[in-house]
CSV table of C-alpha atoms in Angstrom, one decimal:
chain,number,residue,atom,x,y,z
A,118,MET,CA,-0.3,-0.5,0.0
A,119,SER,CA,1.7,3.4,-0.7
A,120,LYS,CA,1.6,6.2,1.6
A,121,ARG,CA,-1.5,8.0,0.1
A,122,GLU,CA,-3.6,5.3,-0.1
A,123,TYR,CA,-2.2,4.1,3.7
A,124,LEU,CA,-2.9,8.1,4.9
A,125,ARG,CA,-6.3,7.8,2.7
A,126,LYS,CA,-7.2,4.8,4.9
A,127,LEU,CA,-6.3,6.5,8.0
A,128,TYR,CA,-8.7,9.2,7.7
A,129,LEU,CA,-11.5,6.9,6.7
A,130,LEU,CA,-11.0,5.4,9.9
A,131,GLN,CA,-11.0,8.2,11.5
A,132,ASP,CA,-14.5,9.7,9.8
A,133,LEU,CA,-15.4,6.1,11.4
A,134,ASP,CA,-13.9,6.8,14.8
A,135,LEU,CA,-15.9,10.2,15.0
A,136,LEU,CA,-19.0,8.6,13.7
A,137,ILE,CA,-18.8,5.8,16.3
A,138,GLN,CA,-18.6,8.7,19.0
A,139,GLN,CA,-21.2,10.6,18.5
A,140,VAL,CA,-23.6,7.6,17.6
A,141,LYS,CA,-22.5,6.3,21.5
A,142,ASP,CA,-22.9,9.8,22.8
A,143,PRO,CA,-26.1,9.9,25.2
A,144,GLU,CA,-26.2,13.4,23.9
A,145,TYR,CA,-26.6,12.9,20.5
A,146,GLU,CA,-29.9,11.2,20.9
A,147,ALA,CA,-31.6,13.0,23.4
A,148,LYS,CA,-30.4,16.7,21.1
A,149,THR,CA,-31.6,15.1,17.9
A,150,GLY,CA,-34.0,12.6,18.8
A,151,LEU,CA,-32.5,10.2,16.0
A,152,LYS,CA,-31.8,6.8,17.6
A,153,VAL,CA,-29.2,4.4,16.1
A,154,ASP,CA,-29.8,0.6,16.4
A,155,GLU,CA,-27.5,-1.3,18.4
A,156,GLU,CA,-26.6,-4.0,16.1
A,157,ARG,CA,-26.0,-1.0,13.0
A,158,ILE,CA,-23.3,0.0,15.7
A,159,ARG,CA,-21.9,-3.2,15.9
A,160,ASP,CA,-22.2,-3.8,11.9
A,161,LEU,CA,-20.0,-0.8,11.7
A,162,GLU,CA,-17.8,-1.5,14.8
A,163,ASN,CA,-16.7,-4.5,13.0
A,164,ARG,CA,-15.9,-2.5,9.6
A,165,ARG,CA,-14.1,-0.2,11.6
A,166,ASN,CA,-12.0,-3.2,13.8
A,167,GLU,CA,-11.6,-4.8,10.3
A,168,LEU,CA,-9.9,-1.4,8.4
A,169,ALA,CA,-7.8,-0.9,11.4
A,170,ARG,CA,-6.3,-4.8,11.2
A,171,GLU,CA,-5.6,-4.1,7.6
A,172,LEU,CA,-3.8,-0.6,8.7
A,173,LEU,CA,-1.9,-1.9,11.7
A,174,LYS,CA,-0.8,-5.1,9.5
A,175,ALA,CA,0.8,-2.5,6.6
A,176,ASP,CA,2.4,-0.4,9.3
A,177,PRO,CA,2.4,-0.7,12.7
A,178,VAL,CA,4.2,2.0,13.9
A,179,THR,CA,2.3,4.6,11.9
A,180,TYR,CA,-0.8,3.0,13.4
A,181,GLN,CA,-0.5,2.9,17.2
A,182,LYS,CA,0.9,6.6,16.6
A,183,TYR,CA,-2.7,7.2,15.5
A,184,GLU,CA,-3.9,5.3,18.5
A,185,MET,CA,-1.9,7.2,20.4
A,186,LEU,CA,-2.9,10.6,19.2
A,187,LYS,CA,-6.2,10.3,19.2
A,188,ARG,CA,-6.3,9.0,22.9
A,189,ARG,CA,-4.5,12.5,23.2
A,190,TYR,CA,-6.3,14.5,20.9
A,191,GLY,CA,-9.1,13.0,20.1
A,192,ARG,CA,-8.2,12.4,16.6
A,193,GLY,CA,-5.2,11.4,15.3
A,194,ILE,CA,-5.3,12.9,11.9
A,195,THR,CA,-5.3,16.5,10.6
A,196,ARG,CA,-5.5,18.7,7.2
A,197,VAL,CA,-2.7,21.4,6.4
A,198,VAL,CA,-4.3,24.8,5.8
A,199,ASN,CA,-2.2,27.7,4.8
A,200,HIS,CA,1.0,25.6,6.0
A,201,MET,CA,-0.2,25.5,9.5
A,202,CYS,CA,-1.5,22.6,12.0
A,203,THR,CA,-5.0,22.5,12.2
A,204,ASN,CA,-4.4,20.9,15.8
A,205,CYS,CA,-1.9,23.1,17.4
A,206,PHE,CA,-2.3,25.7,15.0
A,207,ALA,CA,2.1,26.3,14.9
A,208,ALA,CA,3.0,27.3,11.4
A,209,LEU,CA,5.2,24.3,9.8
A,210,PRO,CA,8.8,25.4,9.0
A,211,ALA,CA,8.9,25.3,5.1
A,212,SER,CA,10.7,21.9,5.4
A,213,VAL,CA,7.5,20.3,6.1
A,214,ILE,CA,6.1,19.2,2.9
A,215,PRO,CA,3.9,16.1,1.4
A,216,ARG,CA,5.7,13.5,0.2
A,217,ASP,CA,4.6,10.5,-1.5
A,218,ASP,CA,7.3,8.3,0.5
A,219,GLU,CA,6.9,9.3,4.0
A,220,ILE,CA,4.1,9.8,6.6
A,221,ILE,CA,4.5,13.4,7.9
A,222,THR,CA,3.5,14.6,11.5
A,223,CYS,CA,3.8,18.1,12.8
A,224,PRO,CA,6.8,18.6,14.3
A,225,ASN,CA,5.3,20.8,17.0
A,226,CYS,CA,2.3,18.5,18.6
A,227,GLY,CA,2.7,15.2,16.8
A,228,ILE,CA,-0.3,14.6,15.0
A,229,ILE,CA,-0.1,13.2,11.3
A,230,LEU,CA,-0.7,15.6,8.8
A,231,ILE,CA,-2.1,15.9,5.5
A,232,TRP,CA,-2.9,17.7,3.1
A,233,LEU,CA,-6.0,17.9,0.5
A,234,GLU,CA,-6.2,19.4,-2.6
B,543,MET,CA,-27.0,30.2,17.2
B,544,LEU,CA,-28.4,29.4,14.0
B,545,ARG,CA,-28.5,33.0,12.6
B,546,GLU,CA,-25.0,32.7,12.7
B,547,LEU,CA,-24.7,29.3,10.5
B,548,LEU,CA,-27.3,30.4,7.8
B,549,ARG,CA,-26.0,31.7,4.8
B,550,GLU,CA,-27.8,32.6,1.7
B,551,ASP,CA,-24.9,31.5,-0.7
B,552,ARG,CA,-25.7,28.3,1.0
B,553,ILE,CA,-29.2,27.6,0.4
B,554,ILE,CA,-30.6,25.5,-2.0
B,555,LEU,CA,-34.5,26.6,-3.0
B,556,ASP,CA,-35.4,24.3,-5.8
B,557,MET,CA,-33.0,21.2,-5.0
B,558,LYS,CA,-33.2,18.7,-8.7
B,559,ALA,CA,-31.9,15.8,-6.8
B,560,LYS,CA,-34.8,12.4,-6.7
B,561,THR,CA,-33.0,10.3,-4.8
B,562,LYS,CA,-30.6,10.1,-1.4
B,563,GLU,CA,-27.3,10.1,-3.3
B,564,GLU,CA,-28.5,12.6,-5.6
B,565,ALA,CA,-29.8,15.1,-2.7
B,566,LEU,CA,-26.4,14.6,-0.9
B,567,ARG,CA,-24.3,15.7,-3.9
B,568,GLU,CA,-26.3,18.6,-4.9
B,569,LEU,CA,-26.1,20.1,-1.1
B,570,VAL,CA,-22.3,19.4,-1.1
B,571,ASP,CA,-22.1,20.9,-4.1
B,572,VAL,CA,-23.1,24.2,-2.4
B,573,LEU,CA,-19.7,23.9,-0.8
B,574,ASP,CA,-16.4,25.4,-2.3
B,575,LEU,CA,-14.0,22.7,-2.5
B,576,SER,CA,-12.5,20.8,-4.5
B,577,ASP,CA,-13.9,17.9,-6.2
B,578,ASP,CA,-11.7,15.4,-4.0
B,579,LYS,CA,-13.0,17.2,-0.5
B,580,LYS,CA,-16.3,16.8,-1.9
B,581,GLU,CA,-16.2,13.7,-2.3
B,582,ILE,CA,-14.8,13.0,0.9
B,583,LEU,CA,-17.4,14.8,2.3
B,584,PHE,CA,-20.2,12.9,0.6
B,585,LYS,CA,-18.8,9.5,1.9
B,586,SER,CA,-19.0,11.0,4.9
B,587,LEU,CA,-21.9,11.8,4.7
B,588,MET,CA,-23.3,8.1,3.3
B,589,GLN,CA,-22.1,6.2,6.1
B,590,ARG,CA,-23.9,8.0,8.7
B,591,GLU,CA,-27.3,7.7,6.3
B,592,VAL,CA,-25.8,3.8,6.6
B,593,LEU,CA,-26.5,3.5,10.5
B,594,GLY,CA,-30.2,4.8,9.7
B,595,SER,CA,-31.7,7.5,7.5
B,596,THR,CA,-31.2,11.2,8.9
B,597,GLY,CA,-35.0,11.9,7.6
B,598,ILE,CA,-36.8,12.8,10.8
B,599,GLY,CA,-40.1,12.6,9.1
B,600,LYS,CA,-42.7,15.2,8.6
B,601,GLY,CA,-40.9,16.1,5.2
B,602,ILE,CA,-37.5,17.2,6.7
B,603,ALA,CA,-34.0,15.7,6.8
B,604,ILE,CA,-30.5,16.3,8.6
B,605,PRO,CA,-28.0,14.7,7.0
B,606,HIS,CA,-25.0,15.0,8.9
B,607,SER,CA,-21.2,14.8,9.5
B,608,ARG,CA,-17.6,15.2,10.9
B,609,SER,CA,-15.3,15.5,8.5
B,610,ILE,CA,-11.9,16.6,8.2
B,611,VAL,CA,-12.6,18.5,4.8
B,612,VAL,CA,-14.5,21.7,6.6
B,613,ASP,CA,-12.6,24.8,8.7
B,614,ASN,CA,-15.7,26.0,10.5
B,615,ILE,CA,-19.5,24.2,11.6
B,616,THR,CA,-20.7,24.7,8.1
B,617,LEU,CA,-24.8,24.5,7.4
B,618,VAL,CA,-26.9,24.5,3.9
B,619,VAL,CA,-30.0,24.2,3.9
B,620,GLY,CA,-31.9,23.1,0.8
B,621,VAL,CA,-35.5,22.6,-0.6
B,622,SER,CA,-36.6,20.1,-2.9
B,623,ARG,CA,-40.3,21.1,-4.2
B,624,GLU,CA,-40.9,17.6,-5.6
B,625,GLY,CA,-39.6,16.2,-2.4
B,626,VAL,CA,-37.2,13.2,-2.3
B,627,ASP,CA,-36.8,9.8,-1.5
B,628,PHE,CA,-34.8,10.1,1.7
B,629,GLU,CA,-35.7,6.7,3.5
B,630,SER,CA,-37.5,8.6,6.3
B,631,LEU,CA,-38.5,7.0,9.4
B,632,ASP,CA,-42.5,7.6,7.9
B,633,GLY,CA,-41.7,7.2,4.5
B,634,LYS,CA,-42.7,10.3,3.3
B,635,PRO,CA,-40.5,12.6,0.8
B,636,VAL,CA,-38.2,14.9,2.2
B,637,HIS,CA,-38.9,19.0,1.3
B,638,LEU,CA,-36.7,20.6,3.5
B,639,PHE,CA,-33.1,19.1,4.0
B,640,PHE,CA,-30.0,20.9,6.6
B,641,MET,CA,-27.4,18.9,6.4
B,642,LEU,CA,-24.5,20.5,9.1
B,643,ILE,CA,-20.9,19.6,8.6
B,644,ALA,CA,-18.4,20.2,11.9
B,645,THR,CA,-14.8,20.0,11.9
B,646,PRO,CA,-13.1,17.0,13.7
B,647,ASN,CA,-12.3,19.0,17.0
B,648,ASP,CA,-15.1,21.0,17.3
B,649,PRO,CA,-14.7,22.6,20.0
B,650,SER,CA,-17.6,23.3,23.1
B,651,MET,CA,-19.8,21.1,21.9
B,652,LYS,CA,-21.5,23.6,19.1
B,653,TYR,CA,-21.9,20.7,16.9
B,654,LEU,CA,-24.2,18.8,19.2
B,655,THR,CA,-25.8,22.1,20.0
B,656,ALA,CA,-26.3,23.1,16.5
B,657,LEU,CA,-27.7,19.8,15.8
B,658,GLY,CA,-29.8,20.1,18.8
B,659,ALA,CA,-31.5,23.7,17.3
B,660,ILE,CA,-32.2,22.7,13.6
B,661,ALA,CA,-33.8,19.8,15.5
B,662,ARG,CA,-35.9,21.9,17.7
B,663,VAL,CA,-37.1,24.3,14.3
B,664,SER,CA,-37.2,20.7,12.3
B,665,ARG,CA,-39.9,19.7,14.9
B,666,SER,CA,-41.6,23.5,14.9
B,667,ILE,CA,-41.9,23.4,11.3
B,668,ALA,CA,-43.1,19.7,11.4
B,669,HIS,CA,-45.8,21.0,13.8
B,670,GLU,CA,-47.1,23.5,11.7
B,671,GLY,CA,-48.2,20.5,9.2
B,672,GLU,CA,-47.3,21.0,5.2
B,673,ILE,CA,-44.0,22.2,4.5
B,674,LYS,CA,-43.8,25.8,2.9
B,675,THR,CA,-41.3,25.0,-0.5
B,676,ASP,CA,-42.4,28.5,-2.7
B,677,PHE,CA,-39.2,30.6,-1.9
B,678,SER,CA,-38.7,33.3,-3.9
B,679,SER,CA,-35.4,34.1,-2.4
B,680,PRO,CA,-32.4,32.8,-0.3
B,681,ARG,CA,-33.8,35.9,2.6
B,682,GLU,CA,-36.8,34.8,2.9
B,683,LEU,CA,-36.6,30.7,3.7
B,684,ILE,CA,-33.6,31.9,6.2
B,685,ASP,CA,-36.0,34.4,8.2
B,686,TYR,CA,-38.6,31.2,7.7
B,687,ILE,CA,-36.4,29.0,9.6
B,688,LEU,CA,-35.7,31.7,12.0
B,689,ALA,CA,-39.2,32.1,12.6
B,690,HIS,CA,-39.3,28.8,13.8
B,691,ASP,CA,-36.5,29.4,16.2
B,692,HIS,CA,-38.1,29.1,19.9
B,693,GLU,CA,-35.1,29.1,22.1
């Protein structure tokens, strides 16, 4: 799996993590009135875990970093906007640029960075 | 809260979509995003729909998601005169869409508060019976929504 593809799958995993977290939040149903069936949540968790296993196998170091960052910040990957990390809002050094052969992290907060056109 | 989120350039007065996928794409298309980001956002919204339709019934749907592609909490409102089959809880076509997107690191629970405000307005609109769909301007639709926002 190329690094680019890996990153795409990693933020798909993050989307799933955020969605699961959202629908399991008791405030969610209370505020929206939308009830999500437990079985559908379990299906989603199974898909999430399948994707996580694939990412762990392909690059254990990055995957474990993602899990560690998620525990610390609530997410493990963030976008770069105007050459700034959108997790800690630090300006990135000019040397930090997107690369096809390497996963790039923020030198300030350590979060995994992604550049989207 | 809704007053801050409603923008005239994020309103569709006459949606063309006939299906759920088309409706979500039409709503996403309003945003000034690259095609790549639009596709990411569309997939994220569809992911939520897999868990159960956000069509809350009585002709209203609230598709929503957290997504890496937006910089701020974002609301798009769309009106469909003909109605869209959105697999709603009551099986009725949807005429009024509130699409809410938040950043993954949404501060101070703004996202859930906004979702709650939209749900409250939706209930108030639905309570009146038939949903109005013939708006002559985005401003008129915004005023209609705000008139139902009894915090």
